[in-house]
PDB file of C-alpha atoms in Angstrom:
ATOM      1  CA  UNK N 106      55.304 -90.711 -46.783  1.00  0.00           C
ATOM      2  CA  UNK N 107      57.716 -88.483 -47.305  1.00  0.00           C
ATOM      3  CA  UNK N 108      60.849 -88.732 -45.991  1.00  0.00           C
ATOM      4  CA  UNK N 109      62.933 -88.244 -43.447  1.00  0.00           C
ATOM      5  CA  UNK N 110      65.509 -85.351 -42.169  1.00  0.00           C
ATOM      6  CA  UNK N 111      66.602 -85.611 -39.129  1.00  0.00           C
ATOM      7  CA  UNK N 112      67.192 -89.434 -37.846  1.00  0.00           C
ATOM      8  CA  UNK N 113      66.768 -90.455 -34.196  1.00  0.00           C
ATOM      9  CA  UNK N 114      66.085 -93.616 -31.951  1.00  0.00           C
ATOM     10  CA  UNK N 115      66.963 -96.641 -33.784  1.00  0.00           C
ATOM     11  CA  UNK N 116      67.825 -97.072 -38.072  1.00  0.00           C
ATOM     12  CA  UNK N 117      68.408 -99.360 -39.825  1.00  0.00           C
ATOM     13  CA  UNK N 118      70.766 -99.827 -42.594  1.00  0.00           C
ATOM     14  CA  UNK N 119      70.805-102.370 -45.594  1.00  0.00           C
ATOM     15  CA  UNK N 120      73.522-102.141 -48.119  1.00  0.00           C
ATOM     16  CA  UNK N 121      73.835-103.721 -51.227  1.00  0.00           C
ATOM     17  CA  UNK N 122      70.766-105.962 -52.162  1.00  0.00           C
ATOM     18  CA  UNK N 123      71.784-106.953 -55.268  1.00  0.00           C
ATOM     19  CA  UNK N 124      67.875-108.893 -56.358  1.00  0.00           C
ATOM     20  CA  UNK N 125      68.265-110.672 -52.625  1.00  0.00           C
ATOM     21  CA  UNK N 126      64.695-110.791 -52.177  1.00  0.00           C
ATOM     22  CA  UNK N 127      64.174-112.904 -50.015  1.00  0.00           C
ATOM     23  CA  UNK N 128      67.363-111.722 -47.430  1.00  0.00           C
ATOM     24  CA  UNK N 129      66.120-108.442 -48.269  1.00  0.00           C
ATOM     25  CA  UNK N 130      62.784-109.354 -46.635  1.00  0.00           C
ATOM     26  CA  UNK N 131      64.597-110.909 -43.004  1.00  0.00           C
ATOM     27  CA  UNK N 132      67.031-108.290 -42.454  1.00  0.00           C
ATOM     28  CA  UNK N 133      63.542-105.580 -42.825  1.00  0.00           C
ATOM     29  CA  UNK N 134      61.968-107.978 -40.815  1.00  0.00           C
ATOM     30  CA  UNK N 135      65.068-108.364 -38.566  1.00  0.00           C
ATOM     31  CA  UNK N 136      65.033-104.613 -37.764  1.00  0.00           C
ATOM     32  CA  UNK N 137      61.966-104.272 -36.642  1.00  0.00           C
ATOM     33  CA  UNK N 138      61.675-106.611 -34.436  1.00  0.00           C
ATOM     34  CA  UNK N 139      65.357-105.409 -33.328  1.00  0.00           C
ATOM     35  CA  UNK N 140      63.338-101.323 -32.760  1.00  0.00           C
ATOM     36  CA  UNK N 141      64.565 -99.699 -35.873  1.00  0.00           C
ATOM     37  CA  UNK N 142      62.293 -97.148 -36.409  1.00  0.00           C
ATOM     38  CA  UNK N 143      63.102 -94.981 -40.687  1.00  0.00           C
ATOM     39  CA  UNK N 144      65.228 -98.346 -42.269  1.00  0.00           C
ATOM     40  CA  UNK N 145      68.557 -96.908 -44.615  1.00  0.00           C
ATOM     41  CA  UNK N 146      69.380 -98.650 -48.056  1.00  0.00           C
ATOM     42  CA  UNK N 147      72.611 -98.006 -49.743  1.00  0.00           C
ATOM     43  CA  UNK N 148      70.721 -99.143 -53.309  1.00  0.00           C
ATOM     44  CA  UNK N 149      71.555-101.806 -55.844  1.00  0.00           C
ATOM     45  CA  UNK N 150      68.427-102.864 -55.164  1.00  0.00           C
ATOM     46  CA  UNK N 151      69.341-104.626 -59.700  1.00  0.00           C
ATOM     47  CA  UNK N 152      71.998-107.688 -60.693  1.00  0.00           C
ATOM     48  CA  UNK N 153      71.620-110.454 -58.555  1.00  0.00           C
ATOM     49  CA  UNK N 154      70.256-113.622 -58.092  1.00  0.00           C
ATOM     50  CA  UNK N 155      66.633-113.452 -56.571  1.00  0.00           C
ATOM     51  CA  UNK N 156      63.813-110.701 -58.055  1.00  0.00           C
ATOM     52  CA  UNK N 157      64.003-107.448 -58.421  1.00  0.00           C
ATOM     53  CA  UNK N 158      60.852-105.997 -58.258  1.00  0.00           C
ATOM     54  CA  UNK N 159      59.889-107.969 -54.984  1.00  0.00           C
ATOM     55  CA  UNK N 160      63.433-105.566 -53.542  1.00  0.00           C
ATOM     56  CA  UNK N 161      61.673-102.622 -55.033  1.00  0.00           C
ATOM     57  CA  UNK N 162      57.853-103.629 -53.789  1.00  0.00           C
ATOM     58  CA  UNK N 163      59.276-104.697 -50.802  1.00  0.00           C
ATOM     59  CA  UNK N 164      60.881-101.338 -49.950  1.00  0.00           C
ATOM     60  CA  UNK N 165      58.300 -99.140 -51.104  1.00  0.00           C
ATOM     61  CA  UNK N 166      55.813-101.098 -48.342  1.00  0.00           C
ATOM     62  CA  UNK N 167      58.197-100.774 -46.161  1.00  0.00           C
ATOM     63  CA  UNK N 168      59.097 -96.637 -47.120  1.00  0.00           C
ATOM     64  CA  UNK N 169      62.856 -97.989 -46.716  1.00  0.00           C
ATOM     65  CA  UNK N 170      64.900 -94.589 -47.937  1.00  0.00           C
ATOM     66  CA  UNK N 171      66.963 -95.124 -50.951  1.00  0.00           C
ATOM     67  CA  UNK N 172      69.459 -93.779 -52.879  1.00  0.00           C
ATOM     68  CA  UNK N 173      70.317 -94.566 -56.479  1.00  0.00           C
ATOM     69  CA  UNK N 174      73.834 -97.015 -57.117  1.00  0.00           C
ATOM     70  CA  UNK N 175      75.834 -98.002 -60.031  1.00  0.00           C
ATOM     71  CA  UNK N 176      73.982-100.309 -60.868  1.00  0.00           C
ATOM     72  CA  UNK N 177      70.782 -98.931 -60.437  1.00  0.00           C
ATOM     73  CA  UNK N 178      71.396 -96.378 -62.810  1.00  0.00           C
ATOM     74  CA  UNK N 179      72.839 -98.539 -64.799  1.00  0.00           C
ATOM     75  CA  UNK N 180      69.935-100.344 -65.733  1.00  0.00           C
ATOM     76  CA  UNK N 181      67.951 -96.862 -65.519  1.00  0.00           C
ATOM     77  CA  UNK N 182      70.370 -96.822 -68.855  1.00  0.00           C
ATOM     78  CA  UNK N 183      70.445 -99.373 -70.430  1.00  0.00           C
ATOM     79  CA  UNK N 184      73.952-100.646 -70.537  1.00  0.00           C
ATOM     80  CA  UNK N 185      76.580-103.655 -69.336  1.00  0.00           C
ATOM     81  CA  UNK N 186      73.090-105.989 -69.773  1.00  0.00           C
ATOM     82  CA  UNK N 187      75.936-108.895 -70.464  1.00  0.00           C
ATOM     83  CA  UNK N 188      77.322-108.472 -66.547  1.00  0.00           C
ATOM     84  CA  UNK N 189      76.399-111.374 -64.129  1.00  0.00           C
ATOM     85  CA  UNK N 190      72.811-112.312 -62.811  1.00  0.00           C
ATOM     86  CA  UNK N 191      72.606-109.254 -64.596  1.00  0.00           C
ATOM     87  CA  UNK N 192      68.818-107.880 -64.648  1.00  0.00           C
ATOM     88  CA  UNK N 193      67.068-107.949 -67.134  1.00  0.00           C
ATOM     89  CA  UNK N 194      65.045-104.341 -67.591  1.00  0.00           C
ATOM     90  CA  UNK N 195      62.699-106.983 -69.440  1.00  0.00           C
ATOM     91  CA  UNK N 196      62.149-108.333 -66.398  1.00  0.00           C
ATOM     92  CA  UNK N 197      60.474-105.292 -64.162  1.00  0.00           C
ATOM     93  CA  UNK N 198      57.687-103.486 -64.550  1.00  0.00           C
ATOM     94  CA  UNK N 199      57.198 -99.684 -66.131  1.00  0.00           C
ATOM     95  CA  UNK N 200      56.478 -99.128 -62.180  1.00  0.00           C
ATOM     96  CA  UNK N 201      60.433-100.412 -61.253  1.00  0.00           C
ATOM     97  CA  UNK N 202      62.041 -98.560 -63.788  1.00  0.00           C
ATOM     98  CA  UNK N 203      60.535 -95.592 -63.151  1.00  0.00           C
ATOM     99  CA  UNK N 204      61.701 -95.692 -59.256  1.00  0.00           C
ATOM    100  CA  UNK N 205      65.266 -97.569 -60.463  1.00  0.00           C
ATOM    101  CA  UNK N 206      65.166 -93.468 -62.538  1.00  0.00           C
ATOM    102  CA  UNK N 207      64.885 -90.928 -60.197  1.00  0.00           C
ATOM    103  CA  UNK N 208      66.497 -93.186 -56.853  1.00  0.00           C
ATOM    104  CA  UNK N 209      67.836 -90.176 -55.999  1.00  0.00           C
ATOM    105  CA  UNK N 210      72.391 -90.282 -55.855  1.00  0.00           C
ATOM    106  CA  UNK N 211      73.042 -89.046 -52.233  1.00  0.00           C
ATOM    107  CA  UNK N 212      70.015 -88.608 -49.090  1.00  0.00           C
ATOM    108  CA  UNK N 213      71.105 -85.647 -46.284  1.00  0.00           C
ATOM    109  CA  UNK N 214      69.743 -86.071 -42.765  1.00  0.00           C
ATOM    110  CA  UNK N 215      70.414 -83.983 -39.527  1.00  0.00           C
ATOM    111  CA  UNK N 216      71.060 -86.255 -35.965  1.00  0.00           C
ATOM    112  CA  UNK N 217      72.384 -85.438 -32.815  1.00  0.00           C
ATOM    113  CA  UNK N 218      75.717 -86.649 -34.424  1.00  0.00           C
ATOM    114  CA  UNK N 219      75.708 -84.122 -36.690  1.00  0.00           C
ATOM    115  CA  UNK N 220      74.793 -84.101 -39.991  1.00  0.00           C
ATOM    116  CA  UNK N 221      74.868 -87.389 -41.628  1.00  0.00           C
ATOM    117  CA  UNK N 222      74.965 -88.848 -46.151  1.00  0.00           C
ATOM    118  CA  UNK N 223      73.459 -91.497 -46.677  1.00  0.00           C
ATOM    119  CA  UNK N 224      75.397 -92.593 -50.539  1.00  0.00           C
ATOM    120  CA  UNK N 225      76.624 -95.639 -52.752  1.00  0.00           C
ATOM    121  CA  UNK N 226      80.250 -94.593 -53.235  1.00  0.00           C
ATOM    122  CA  UNK N 227      81.058 -91.726 -51.715  1.00  0.00           C
ATOM    123  CA  UNK N 228      79.064 -88.929 -52.508  1.00  0.00           C
ATOM    124  CA  UNK N 229      77.381 -88.430 -55.081  1.00  0.00           C
ATOM    125  CA  UNK N 230      80.729 -90.948 -57.454  1.00  0.00           C
ATOM    126  CA  UNK N 231      78.636 -93.681 -56.916  1.00  0.00           C
ATOM    127  CA  UNK N 232      81.842 -95.540 -58.125  1.00  0.00           C
ATOM    128  CA  UNK N 233      84.271 -94.559 -55.520  1.00  0.00           C
ATOM    129  CA  UNK N 234      84.300 -96.915 -52.200  1.00  0.00           C
ATOM    130  CA  UNK N 235      86.966 -97.035 -49.228  1.00  0.00           C
ATOM    131  CA  UNK N 236      88.163-100.222 -49.018  1.00  0.00           C
ATOM    132  CA  UNK N 237      88.340-102.281 -45.436  1.00  0.00           C
ATOM    133  CA  UNK N 238      92.314-102.427 -45.454  1.00  0.00           C
ATOM    134  CA  UNK N 239      92.888 -98.918 -47.106  1.00  0.00           C
ATOM    135  CA  UNK N 240      94.756 -96.271 -45.202  1.00  0.00           C
ATOM    136  CA  UNK N 241      98.085 -93.519 -46.255  1.00  0.00           C
ATOM    137  CA  UNK N 242      97.716 -92.860 -49.287  1.00  0.00           C
ATOM    138  CA  UNK N 243      94.947 -94.550 -51.310  1.00  0.00           C
ATOM    139  CA  UNK N 244      92.693 -91.993 -48.534  1.00  0.00           C
ATOM    140  CA  UNK N 245      95.154 -89.388 -49.691  1.00  0.00           C
ATOM    141  CA  UNK N 246      94.885 -89.934 -52.940  1.00  0.00           C
ATOM    142  CA  UNK N 247      91.386 -90.320 -53.075  1.00  0.00           C
ATOM    143  CA  UNK N 248      89.842 -87.452 -54.122  1.00  0.00           C
ATOM    144  CA  UNK N 249      86.209 -87.826 -53.434  1.00  0.00           C
ATOM    145  CA  UNK N 250      87.123 -89.161 -49.564  1.00  0.00           C
ATOM    146  CA  UNK N 251      88.875 -86.084 -49.529  1.00  0.00           C
ATOM    147  CA  UNK N 252      85.836 -84.664 -50.600  1.00  0.00           C
ATOM    148  CA  UNK N 253      83.799 -85.376 -47.764  1.00  0.00           C
ATOM    149  CA  UNK N 254      86.206 -84.844 -44.962  1.00  0.00           C
ATOM    150  CA  UNK N 255      85.851 -81.788 -46.016  1.00  0.00           C
ATOM    151  CA  UNK N 256      82.336 -81.248 -46.402  1.00  0.00           C
ATOM    152  CA  UNK N 257      79.783 -80.744 -42.966  1.00  0.00           C
ATOM    153  CA  UNK N 258      79.270 -83.604 -42.523  1.00  0.00           C
ATOM    154  CA  UNK N 259      80.162 -85.805 -40.071  1.00  0.00           C
ATOM    155  CA  UNK N 260      77.960 -90.001 -40.459  1.00  0.00           C
ATOM    156  CA  UNK N 261      78.312 -90.459 -44.342  1.00  0.00           C
ATOM    157  CA  UNK N 262      76.841 -94.239 -44.150  1.00  0.00           C
ATOM    158  CA  UNK N 263      77.578 -95.916 -47.588  1.00  0.00           C
ATOM    159  CA  UNK N 264      77.325 -99.371 -49.862  1.00  0.00           C
ATOM    160  CA  UNK N 265      79.426-100.839 -52.750  1.00  0.00           C
ATOM    161  CA  UNK N 266      82.490-102.303 -51.617  1.00  0.00           C
ATOM    162  CA  UNK N 267      80.154-104.700 -49.127  1.00  0.00           C
ATOM    163  CA  UNK N 268      81.833-105.495 -46.950  1.00  0.00           C
ATOM    164  CA  UNK N 269      80.728-103.702 -43.499  1.00  0.00           C
ATOM    165  CA  UNK N 270      83.461-101.522 -41.823  1.00  0.00           C
ATOM    166  CA  UNK N 271      83.430 -98.161 -40.023  1.00  0.00           C
ATOM    167  CA  UNK N 272      85.987 -96.265 -41.169  1.00  0.00           C
ATOM    168  CA  UNK N 273      86.500 -93.088 -38.329  1.00  0.00           C
ATOM    169  CA  UNK N 274      88.442 -90.064 -39.433  1.00  0.00           C
ATOM    170  CA  UNK N 275      89.297 -86.912 -37.554  1.00  0.00           C
ATOM    171  CA  UNK N 276      86.150 -85.297 -38.409  1.00  0.00           C
ATOM    172  CA  UNK N 277      84.186 -87.984 -40.899  1.00  0.00           C
ATOM    173  CA  UNK N 278      83.017 -91.488 -39.556  1.00  0.00           C
ATOM    174  CA  UNK N 279      82.196 -93.645 -42.792  1.00  0.00           C
ATOM    175  CA  UNK N 280      79.830 -96.855 -41.855  1.00  0.00           C
ATOM    176  CA  UNK N 281      79.826 -99.221 -44.837  1.00  0.00           C
ATOM    177  CA  UNK N 282      76.594-101.350 -44.815  1.00  0.00           C
ATOM    178  CA  UNK N 283      78.197-104.044 -46.290  1.00  0.00           C
ATOM    179  CA  UNK N 284      75.393-106.620 -48.465  1.00  0.00           C
ATOM    180  CA  UNK N 285      72.476-108.913 -48.975  1.00  0.00           C
ATOM    181  CA  UNK N 286      74.330-111.010 -51.143  1.00  0.00           C
ATOM    182  CA  UNK N 287      73.918-114.410 -50.355  1.00  0.00           C
ATOM    183  CA  UNK N 288      77.424-115.499 -50.917  1.00  0.00           C
ATOM    184  CA  UNK N 289      79.199-112.573 -49.710  1.00  0.00           C
ATOM    185  CA  UNK N 290      78.458-113.340 -45.922  1.00  0.00           C
ATOM    186  CA  UNK N 291      75.219-110.854 -45.935  1.00  0.00           C
ATOM    187  CA  UNK N 292      74.595-108.344 -43.143  1.00  0.00           C
ATOM    188  CA  UNK N 293      72.854-105.431 -41.608  1.00  0.00           C
ATOM    189  CA  UNK N 294      74.043-102.884 -39.186  1.00  0.00           C
ATOM    190  CA  UNK N 295      71.678-101.026 -36.652  1.00  0.00           C
ATOM    191  CA  UNK N 296      72.360 -97.600 -35.102  1.00  0.00           C
ATOM    192  CA  UNK N 297      71.543 -95.926 -32.241  1.00  0.00           C
ATOM    193  CA  UNK N 298      71.943 -92.847 -31.854  1.00  0.00           C
ATOM    194  CA  UNK N 299      71.041 -92.314 -28.446  1.00  0.00           C
ATOM    195  CA  UNK N 300      74.212 -94.994 -27.487  1.00  0.00           C
ATOM    196  CA  UNK N 301      75.726 -93.328 -29.558  1.00  0.00           C
ATOM    197  CA  UNK N 302      76.705 -97.078 -31.695  1.00  0.00           C
ATOM    198  CA  UNK N 303      76.309 -98.509 -34.880  1.00  0.00           C
ATOM    199  CA  UNK N 304      76.283-103.226 -35.246  1.00  0.00           C
ATOM    200  CA  UNK N 305      76.605-104.611 -38.057  1.00  0.00           C
ATOM    201  CA  UNK N 306      74.298-107.546 -37.109  1.00  0.00           C
ATOM    202  CA  UNK N 307      74.774-111.412 -40.330  1.00  0.00           C
ATOM    203  CA  UNK N 308      71.568-112.282 -40.891  1.00  0.00           C
ATOM    204  CA  UNK N 309      69.656-114.630 -39.442  1.00  0.00           C
ATOM    205  CA  UNK N 310      72.513-114.294 -36.147  1.00  0.00           C
ATOM    206  CA  UNK N 311      70.846-111.250 -34.578  1.00  0.00           C
ATOM    207  CA  UNK N 312      70.991-112.283 -30.847  1.00  0.00           C
ATOM    208  CA  UNK N 313      73.880-109.998 -31.141  1.00  0.00           C
ATOM    209  CA  UNK N 314      76.201-107.869 -33.452  1.00  0.00           C
ATOM    210  CA  UNK N 315      78.923-109.843 -35.558  1.00  0.00           C
ATOM    211  CA  UNK N 316      81.065-105.867 -34.070  1.00  0.00           C
ATOM    212  CA  UNK N 317      79.862-103.621 -32.501  1.00  0.00           C
ATOM    213  CA  UNK N 318      80.935-100.324 -33.030  1.00  0.00           C
ATOM    214  CA  UNK N 319      80.412 -96.891 -30.547  1.00  0.00           C
ATOM    215  CA  UNK N 320      79.761 -93.074 -33.125  1.00  0.00           C
TER     216      UNK N 320
END
């Protein structure tokens, strides 16, 4: 299927996957049950305790629109393979290595909320971040963030920090999807562009969101 260029209705958002194939499948199933017509992913498919190969298979089979994380970039270059739970290139098929290599750093969409950017860190910088408790000078000195604030994007969907939260600025909303890592409060996000709102759900507890944010 060609990539979507416009987001509407209910949209799922999954944060850093880190080879958690079992939890990825559960998140995809739960988002589908919640009515998500499109699902997005912030990347970092590899380097974890599960199967990165199966994660790629799931993302492809479910047509999940995915951007490249820093771990995906590292494995494509064969670097930092001594990290804890690092995925070995020998574990991956040529198809998965090709999939990781060509993942885009960002994807842009239009919506009723305006321009939406999907990325891993902040924009094209996959190592940049905004922490949950960042304020004041930490925000002012964050060049990647300031670049996004000066851009045409109204909503940025990102990951990298493994902490799901919403930062709201006068001209920009920054929504972090969290992670699927099993011991780091795995979660996913359901966006509703009709409401508009974003609910952060603990994985396996989809009767109501952990937190609900107006967009």
